[in-house]
CSV table of C-alpha atoms in Angstrom, one decimal:
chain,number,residue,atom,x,y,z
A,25,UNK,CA,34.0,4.3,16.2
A,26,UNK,CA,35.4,5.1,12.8
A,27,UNK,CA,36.1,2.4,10.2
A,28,UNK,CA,32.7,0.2,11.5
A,29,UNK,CA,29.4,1.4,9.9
A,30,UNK,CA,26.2,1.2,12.3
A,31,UNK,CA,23.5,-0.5,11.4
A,32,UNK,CA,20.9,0.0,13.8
A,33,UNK,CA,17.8,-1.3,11.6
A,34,UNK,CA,16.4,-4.3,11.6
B,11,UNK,CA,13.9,5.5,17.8
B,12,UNK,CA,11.2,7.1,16.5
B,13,UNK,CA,7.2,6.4,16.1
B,14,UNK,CA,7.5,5.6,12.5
B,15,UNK,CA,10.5,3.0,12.9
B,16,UNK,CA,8.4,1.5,16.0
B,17,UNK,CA,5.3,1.2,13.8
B,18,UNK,CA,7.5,-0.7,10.7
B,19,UNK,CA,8.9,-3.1,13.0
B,20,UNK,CA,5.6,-3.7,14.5
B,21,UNK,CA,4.0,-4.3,11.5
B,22,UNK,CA,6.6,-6.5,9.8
B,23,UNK,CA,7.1,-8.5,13.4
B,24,UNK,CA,3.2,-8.7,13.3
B,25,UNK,CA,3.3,-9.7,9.6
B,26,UNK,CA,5.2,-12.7,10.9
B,27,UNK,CA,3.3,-14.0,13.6
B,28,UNK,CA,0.4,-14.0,11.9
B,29,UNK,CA,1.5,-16.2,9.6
B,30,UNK,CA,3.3,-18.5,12.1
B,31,UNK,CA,0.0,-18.4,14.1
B,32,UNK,CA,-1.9,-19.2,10.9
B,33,UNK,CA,-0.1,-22.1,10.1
B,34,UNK,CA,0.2,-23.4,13.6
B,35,UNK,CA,-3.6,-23.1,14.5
B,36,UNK,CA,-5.0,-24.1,11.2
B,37,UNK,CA,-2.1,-26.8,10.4
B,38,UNK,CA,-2.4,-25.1,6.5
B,39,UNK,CA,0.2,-22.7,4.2
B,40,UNK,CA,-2.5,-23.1,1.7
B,41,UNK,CA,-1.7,-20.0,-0.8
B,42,UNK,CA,1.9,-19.1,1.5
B,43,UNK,CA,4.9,-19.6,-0.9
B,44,UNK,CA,7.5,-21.7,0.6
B,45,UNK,CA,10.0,-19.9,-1.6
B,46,UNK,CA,9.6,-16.2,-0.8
B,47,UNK,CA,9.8,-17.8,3.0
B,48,UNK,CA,13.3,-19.3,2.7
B,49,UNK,CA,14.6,-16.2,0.9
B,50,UNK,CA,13.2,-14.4,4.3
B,51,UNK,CA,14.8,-16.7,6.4
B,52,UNK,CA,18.1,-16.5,4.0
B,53,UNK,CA,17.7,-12.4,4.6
B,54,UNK,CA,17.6,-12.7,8.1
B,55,UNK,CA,20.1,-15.1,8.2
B,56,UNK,CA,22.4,-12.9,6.6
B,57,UNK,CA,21.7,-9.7,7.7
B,58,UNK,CA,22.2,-10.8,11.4
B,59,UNK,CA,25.6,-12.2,11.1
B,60,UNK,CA,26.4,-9.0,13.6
B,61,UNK,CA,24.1,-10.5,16.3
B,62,UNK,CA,26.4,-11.1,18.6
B,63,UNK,CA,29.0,-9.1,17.8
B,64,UNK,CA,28.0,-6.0,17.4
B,65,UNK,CA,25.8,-4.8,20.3
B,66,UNK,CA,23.2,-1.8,19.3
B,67,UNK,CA,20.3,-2.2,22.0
B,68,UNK,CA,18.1,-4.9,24.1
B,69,UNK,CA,15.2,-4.3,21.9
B,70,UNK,CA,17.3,-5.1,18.1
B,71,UNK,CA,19.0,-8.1,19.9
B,72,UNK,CA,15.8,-9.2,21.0
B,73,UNK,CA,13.7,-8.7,17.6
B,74,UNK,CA,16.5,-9.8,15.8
B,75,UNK,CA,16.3,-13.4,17.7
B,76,UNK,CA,12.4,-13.5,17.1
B,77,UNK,CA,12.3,-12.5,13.6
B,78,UNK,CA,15.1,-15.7,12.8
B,79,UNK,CA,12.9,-18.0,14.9
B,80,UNK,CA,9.9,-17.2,13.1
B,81,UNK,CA,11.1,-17.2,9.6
B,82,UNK,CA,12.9,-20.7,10.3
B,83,UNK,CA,10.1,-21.8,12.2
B,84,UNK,CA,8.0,-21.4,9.3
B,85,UNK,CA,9.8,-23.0,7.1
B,86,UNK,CA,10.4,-25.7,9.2
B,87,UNK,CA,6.5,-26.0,9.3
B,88,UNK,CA,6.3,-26.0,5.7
B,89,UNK,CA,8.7,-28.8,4.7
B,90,UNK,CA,8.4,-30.5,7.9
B,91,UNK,CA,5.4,-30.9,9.7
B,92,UNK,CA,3.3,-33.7,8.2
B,93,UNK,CA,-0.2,-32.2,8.1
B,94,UNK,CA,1.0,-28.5,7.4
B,95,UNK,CA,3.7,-29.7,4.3
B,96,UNK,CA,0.1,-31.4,2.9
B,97,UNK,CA,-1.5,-28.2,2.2
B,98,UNK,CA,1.6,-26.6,0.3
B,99,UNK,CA,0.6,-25.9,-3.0
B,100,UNK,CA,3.9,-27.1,-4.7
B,101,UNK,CA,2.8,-27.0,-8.3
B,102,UNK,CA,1.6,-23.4,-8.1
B,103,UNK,CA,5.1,-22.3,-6.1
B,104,UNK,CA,6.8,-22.4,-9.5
B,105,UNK,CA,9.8,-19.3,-9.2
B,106,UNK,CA,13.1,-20.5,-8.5
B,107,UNK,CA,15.3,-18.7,-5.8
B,108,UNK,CA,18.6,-19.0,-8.1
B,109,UNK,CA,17.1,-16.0,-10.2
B,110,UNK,CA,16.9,-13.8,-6.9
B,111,UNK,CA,20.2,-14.9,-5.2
B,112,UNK,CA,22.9,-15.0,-7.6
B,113,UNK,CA,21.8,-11.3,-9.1
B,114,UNK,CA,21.5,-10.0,-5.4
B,115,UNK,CA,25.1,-11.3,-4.4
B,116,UNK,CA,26.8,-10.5,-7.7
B,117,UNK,CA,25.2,-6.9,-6.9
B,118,UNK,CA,26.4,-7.4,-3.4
B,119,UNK,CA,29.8,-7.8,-4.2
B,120,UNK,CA,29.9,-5.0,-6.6
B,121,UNK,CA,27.4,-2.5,-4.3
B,122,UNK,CA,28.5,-2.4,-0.6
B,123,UNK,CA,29.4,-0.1,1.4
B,124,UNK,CA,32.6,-1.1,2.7
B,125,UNK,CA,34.1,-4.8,0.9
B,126,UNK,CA,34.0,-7.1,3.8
B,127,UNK,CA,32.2,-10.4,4.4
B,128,UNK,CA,30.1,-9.0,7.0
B,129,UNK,CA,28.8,-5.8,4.5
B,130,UNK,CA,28.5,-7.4,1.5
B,131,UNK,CA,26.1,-9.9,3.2
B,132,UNK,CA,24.5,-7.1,5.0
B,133,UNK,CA,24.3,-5.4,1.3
B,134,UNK,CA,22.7,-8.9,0.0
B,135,UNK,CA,20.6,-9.5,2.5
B,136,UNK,CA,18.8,-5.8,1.2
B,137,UNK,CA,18.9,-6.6,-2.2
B,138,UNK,CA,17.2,-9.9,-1.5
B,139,UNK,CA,14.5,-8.7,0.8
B,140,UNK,CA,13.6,-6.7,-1.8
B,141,UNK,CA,12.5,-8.8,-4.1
B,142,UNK,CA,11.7,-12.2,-1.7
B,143,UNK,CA,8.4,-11.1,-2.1
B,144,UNK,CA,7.7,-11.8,-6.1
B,145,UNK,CA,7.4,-16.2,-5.5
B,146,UNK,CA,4.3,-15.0,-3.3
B,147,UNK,CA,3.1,-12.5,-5.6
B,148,UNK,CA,3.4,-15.0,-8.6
B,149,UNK,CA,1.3,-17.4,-6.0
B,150,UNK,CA,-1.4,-14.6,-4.8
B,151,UNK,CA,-2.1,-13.9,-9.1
B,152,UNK,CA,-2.4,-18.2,-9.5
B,153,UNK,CA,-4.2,-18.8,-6.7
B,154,UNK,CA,-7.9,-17.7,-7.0
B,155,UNK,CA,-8.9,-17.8,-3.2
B,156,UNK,CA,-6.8,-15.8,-1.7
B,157,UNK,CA,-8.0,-16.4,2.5
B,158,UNK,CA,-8.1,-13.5,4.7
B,159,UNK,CA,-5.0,-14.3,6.7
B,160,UNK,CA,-2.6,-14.3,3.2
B,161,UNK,CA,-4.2,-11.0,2.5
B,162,UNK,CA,-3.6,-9.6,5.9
B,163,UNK,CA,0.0,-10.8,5.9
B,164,UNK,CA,1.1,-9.5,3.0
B,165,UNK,CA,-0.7,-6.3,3.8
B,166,UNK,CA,1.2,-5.6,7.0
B,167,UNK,CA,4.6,-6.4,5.3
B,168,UNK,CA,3.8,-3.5,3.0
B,169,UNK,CA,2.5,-1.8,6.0
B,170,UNK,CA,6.1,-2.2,7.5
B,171,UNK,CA,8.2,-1.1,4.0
B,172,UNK,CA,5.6,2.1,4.1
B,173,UNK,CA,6.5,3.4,7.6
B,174,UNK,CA,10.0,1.8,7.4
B,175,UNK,CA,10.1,4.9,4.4
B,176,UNK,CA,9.1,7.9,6.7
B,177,UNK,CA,11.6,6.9,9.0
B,178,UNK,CA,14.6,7.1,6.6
B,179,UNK,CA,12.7,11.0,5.9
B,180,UNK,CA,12.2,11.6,9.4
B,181,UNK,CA,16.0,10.4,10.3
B,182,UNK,CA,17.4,12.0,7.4
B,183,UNK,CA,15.9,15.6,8.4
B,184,UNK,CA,16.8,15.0,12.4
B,185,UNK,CA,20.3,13.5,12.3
B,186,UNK,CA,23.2,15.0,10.1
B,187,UNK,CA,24.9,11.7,9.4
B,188,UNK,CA,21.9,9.7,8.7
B,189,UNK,CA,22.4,9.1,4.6
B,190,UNK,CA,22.1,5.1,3.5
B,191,UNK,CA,21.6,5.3,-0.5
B,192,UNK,CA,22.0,1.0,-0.2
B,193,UNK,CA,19.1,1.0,2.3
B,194,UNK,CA,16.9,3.6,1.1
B,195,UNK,CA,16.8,2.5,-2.9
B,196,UNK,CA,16.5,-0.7,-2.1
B,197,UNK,CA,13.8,-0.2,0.8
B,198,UNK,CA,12.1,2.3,-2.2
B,199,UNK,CA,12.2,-0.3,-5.0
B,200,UNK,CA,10.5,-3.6,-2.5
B,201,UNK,CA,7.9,-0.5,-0.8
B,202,UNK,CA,7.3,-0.4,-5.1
B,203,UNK,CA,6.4,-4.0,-5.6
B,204,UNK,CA,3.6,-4.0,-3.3
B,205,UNK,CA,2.0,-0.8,-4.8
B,206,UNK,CA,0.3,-3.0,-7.4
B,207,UNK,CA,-1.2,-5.7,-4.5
B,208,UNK,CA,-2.4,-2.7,-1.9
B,209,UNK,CA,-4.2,-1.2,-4.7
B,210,UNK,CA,-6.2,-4.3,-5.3
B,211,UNK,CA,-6.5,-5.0,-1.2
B,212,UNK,CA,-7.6,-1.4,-0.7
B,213,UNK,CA,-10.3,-1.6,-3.0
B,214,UNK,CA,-11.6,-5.1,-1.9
B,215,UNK,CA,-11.4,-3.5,1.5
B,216,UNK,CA,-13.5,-0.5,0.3
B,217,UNK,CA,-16.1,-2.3,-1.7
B,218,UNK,CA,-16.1,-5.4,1.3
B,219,UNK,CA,-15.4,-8.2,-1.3
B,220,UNK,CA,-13.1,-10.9,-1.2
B,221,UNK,CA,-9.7,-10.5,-2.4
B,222,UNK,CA,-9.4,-11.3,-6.3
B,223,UNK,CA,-6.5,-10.4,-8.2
B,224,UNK,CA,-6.6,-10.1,-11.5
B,225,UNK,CA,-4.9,-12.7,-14.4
């Protein structure tokens, strides 16, 4: 969704 | 997920339980630098603060949970555990963490991508696990005997910043919205720091001598 940034790394 | 992002988090999840197995079975952190393993535990700490929260997948929940147990259970090994705390080379463990920290958050604060608590430790936690490393460099250059199992761990966590590299290509060239200037410049400049130790360990490797890093 826009506004929350994705961090999918670890 | 791709192979390359598979293989980093293999190595840097096998880069921790081989140390954790190390000290467990051998009850010694002989030539392990108790500092560089709090600023891990710190970067973990920090960069998880979305653990359960934000959902992504089964396998980052999982690793995430592993990679704080290990890097708290080693520390907890080293400080606590009678016979293992023995074999801590204290006097040689000289670099303080206040030098790392307080230049990581003030660059935190300043460098984040969005000014929130949760970012700006996310941005931190980056900064910091780029340079948690130098305490056990500084120890691997004082210490003369550097074992095997020191060697092999700080191998596979430069194994793990490597691949962790051709993932941010790989990602970059197959999905459009994949740019992360934070990530990637600080992922480059840590990948740099052990580009000095793997050219020593390579050619130990090659000519099937122990370990000996120059003064």
């Amino acid at each position: 969704s826009p506004g929350i940034i994705e961090h999918d790394e670890l | 997920m791709n192979i390359f992002r598979l293989a980093g988090d293999m190595t840097h999840l096998m880069s921790v339980l081989v140390l954790l197995l190390k000290i467990h079975t051998i009850k010694s952190c002989a030539g392990i630098s108790l500092k560089t393993q709090e600023l891990y535990a710190l970067v973990f700490a920090t960069r998880y603060l979305d653990i359960f929260t934000d959902f992504i997948s089964v396998y980052n929940t999982i690793m995430k949970l592993i990679f704080l147990g290990s890097s708290f259970s080693i520390v907890w090994y080293m400080r606590r555990h009678k016979l293992v705390r023995r074999s801590y080379d204290k006097e040689q463990d000289t670099f303080r963490h206040f030098f790392l920290v307080l230049p990581c958050l003030l660059l935190a604060l300043v460098m984040n991508e969005k000014f929130t608590f949760k970012e700006v430790m996310w941005a931190f936690s980056l900064y910091l696990e780029a340079v948690a490393i130098l305490p056990q460099l500084v120890l691997l250059q004082r210490t003369k005997n550097i074992d095997n199992l020191t060697g092999q761990y700080v191998f596979l966590l430069g194994a793990y910043r490597a691949f962790y590299i051709f993932n941010w290509i790989y990602r970059y060239f197959t999905e459009p919205h994949y740019v992360h200037w934070i990530t990637w410049i600080s992922g480059l400049v840590q990948t740099l720091l052990y580009a000095d130790f793997f050219y020593y360990y390579f050619n130990s490797w090659k000519n099937n001598v122990k370990l000996h890093l120059p003064a």
